[in-house]
Amino acid sequence: MTEDPFAHLHDEGYAGAYETPRATHAQALHVRGRALISLDGPWHVTPDLFDEGLRQRWFADDDTPPAQWARPRDAELWEADTLDLPCCWTMARREWRYFEGAMWFARRFDWAGRAPRLVLRLGAAAYQARVFLNGAFIGSHRGASTPAFFELTAHLRPGGNELLVQVDNRRRADRVPMHHFDWFNHGGLYREAALVPLPAVFIRALRVELAEGGVRVAIELSDPVAGLAQVAIAGLGEADIAVDGGTGAATIRATPELWSPDSPRLYDVTARFGDDAVTDRVGLRRIAVAGETILLNGVPIFLRGICVHEEDRALGKVSTEADVRRMLGHARELGCNLLRLTHYPHHERVAELADEAGIMLWAEIPVYWAIAFDNPDTLADAENQLRELIGRDRNRASVVLWGVGNENADTDARLAFMAHLARTARAADPHRLVTAACLINRETFRIEDRLAAELDVIGLNEYFGWYEPNFDGLRRLLANSRPGKPVVISETGADAVPGLHGGERQLFTEECQAAILRQQIEIATQAPYVRGFIPWLLYDYRTERRQTRHQLGTSRKGLIADDKATRKLAFHAVAAWYRRIA
Ligand code: GCB
């Protein structure tokens, strides 16, 4: 029987073979201190709105030059134009701005077999990635903002290798976030891509934490072997770790100087096992809750925060070191001690630099609005994103809060889903607090959410003054509520077009935004249980839901315009108050 060249036209089950193996938190590995081989720079890119690449198996085509093809093809993956990674295709070409579909990224690399194992790390692929090496499907990954790891070893060829990554940013009801959200749906490989050469047995995870009488260091290896690992913390001491079944831990007896915003002390850590070595730079501190108070190193603190999206007018979601440093500088200028990194994991560089700068972080996953709470696949995706985030950042002292969701209606399905996430975060990492940005209970008009029982800190998003113009509601809400736990105002604000001036009740003017935030400060922070204030947000950002003449696809709730330079009146209003209470 001859092969039917048209069979693929009638096959709607074409994607099924490219879901598993799925790369998850279990494949994640510690990369700090490793010599990575960067794959940034030019990759060939081919848009694929109809999934022809999977239907027709483009990845299995050989790389015969087009002039020598015996049969026509529909793509030239290896001859297509290039984009420089990291990159959002939505920013790269005008005609791709609203492209929601699959994009094929192709790039060759040479491999001389210098290491026994080789892993591909994609810093972020929005939303689903499928990786192919030399024509073979390696695996897929879900989640737009956490790193994905694929072991390439078994399919490597000495000499030239052909790496293909299909990235699919289609919005779907069963994803995390689902298809409805208030930011721009970028697509791309928008954080660094690299090859990680590894020995046969390597250190997968390194965990450093404050413990009774010292600092506990735990390591996890790639394989369930036994042996002795060595760890050293500069200035504190060294220890051997007996490893059995691939894991082990030891406590270095010492009294470290504690990390805090006033004194962001970091320690250099090295760990070795066999032929492998990794490093980290860690701060050590305690964060806890007592009654309605948040304690940092035993001292009550008030969170002077600001929310921020990972979004840039020119780069989209690509974040450079200069961009992160500027953001931390603005947070400091505003008088903040905390940034809420909404609404998904930001680049790992943010937490590394916040560790150095002494800015605390609220880090979260995109369990945003009406997730498919009754879908077990959606829960698995959300839990995996949470575990990937925790695995990536759990040595960062700056991260003090894990956020498990934002503005989710208090239904039974949501309660089960998010309680599971809160317990997962707590079990995976007892050194941070668990929170979520909750809504007001409209029936009782209280800060009351069944999920609160699972949280250390209750986040409250409220927009009195803006979506609900009358501030009496806020007074009533606060007087009515007895949450019994610390509450932080996790969002509040108003839109203002930079440079638009007018009266304090003239919507979209800088005066109106500043007046609303001043009122919020005056009223919201009177309640004794309000232990933090995190306005929405630092910079204006792109979001297609906002289309008035004042917005044109941009949320104007930034205290700074989207040029990341122009401070609005509200910036100065918040800064003045933060200075007073610092
Ligand atoms: C919210 C959401 C945030 C929105 C903001 C707004 O409550 O959490 O993502 O963008 O309101 O601008 O209305």
Coordinates of C-alpha atoms and ligand atoms in Angstrom, one line a residue, residues 182 343 368-369 406-407 461 463 467 491 536 541 546 555 557, ligand 1:
D182 CA -6.3 41.7 32.2
H343 CA 0.1 37.8 38.3
Y368 CA -6.5 34.4 38.0
W369 CA -10.3 35.0 38.0
N406 CA -6.1 36.4 42.5
E407 CA -9.8 37.5 42.7
N461 CA -8.2 43.7 46.2
Y463 CA -11.2 49.7 44.3
Y467 CA -15.0 51.1 40.4
E491 CA -4.6 46.1 45.0
W536 CA -2.1 48.8 41.6
Y541 CA 1.0 48.3 30.9
R546 CA -9.1 48.6 28.0
S555 CA -4.1 50.2 31.7
K557 CA -3.3 52.7 36.7
Ligands
GCB1 C1 -7.8 43.8 39.5 C2 -7.0 42.7 38.9 C3 -5.9 43.3 38.1 C4 -6.6 44.3 37.2 C5 -7.1 45.5 38.1 C6 -7.8 46.6 37.3 O1 -8.5 43.6 40.5 O2 -6.4 41.9 39.9 O3 -5.2 42.4 37.4 O4 -6.0 44.7 36.1 O5 -8.1 44.9 38.9 O6 -7.1 47.4 36.7 O7 -9.0 46.7 37.4

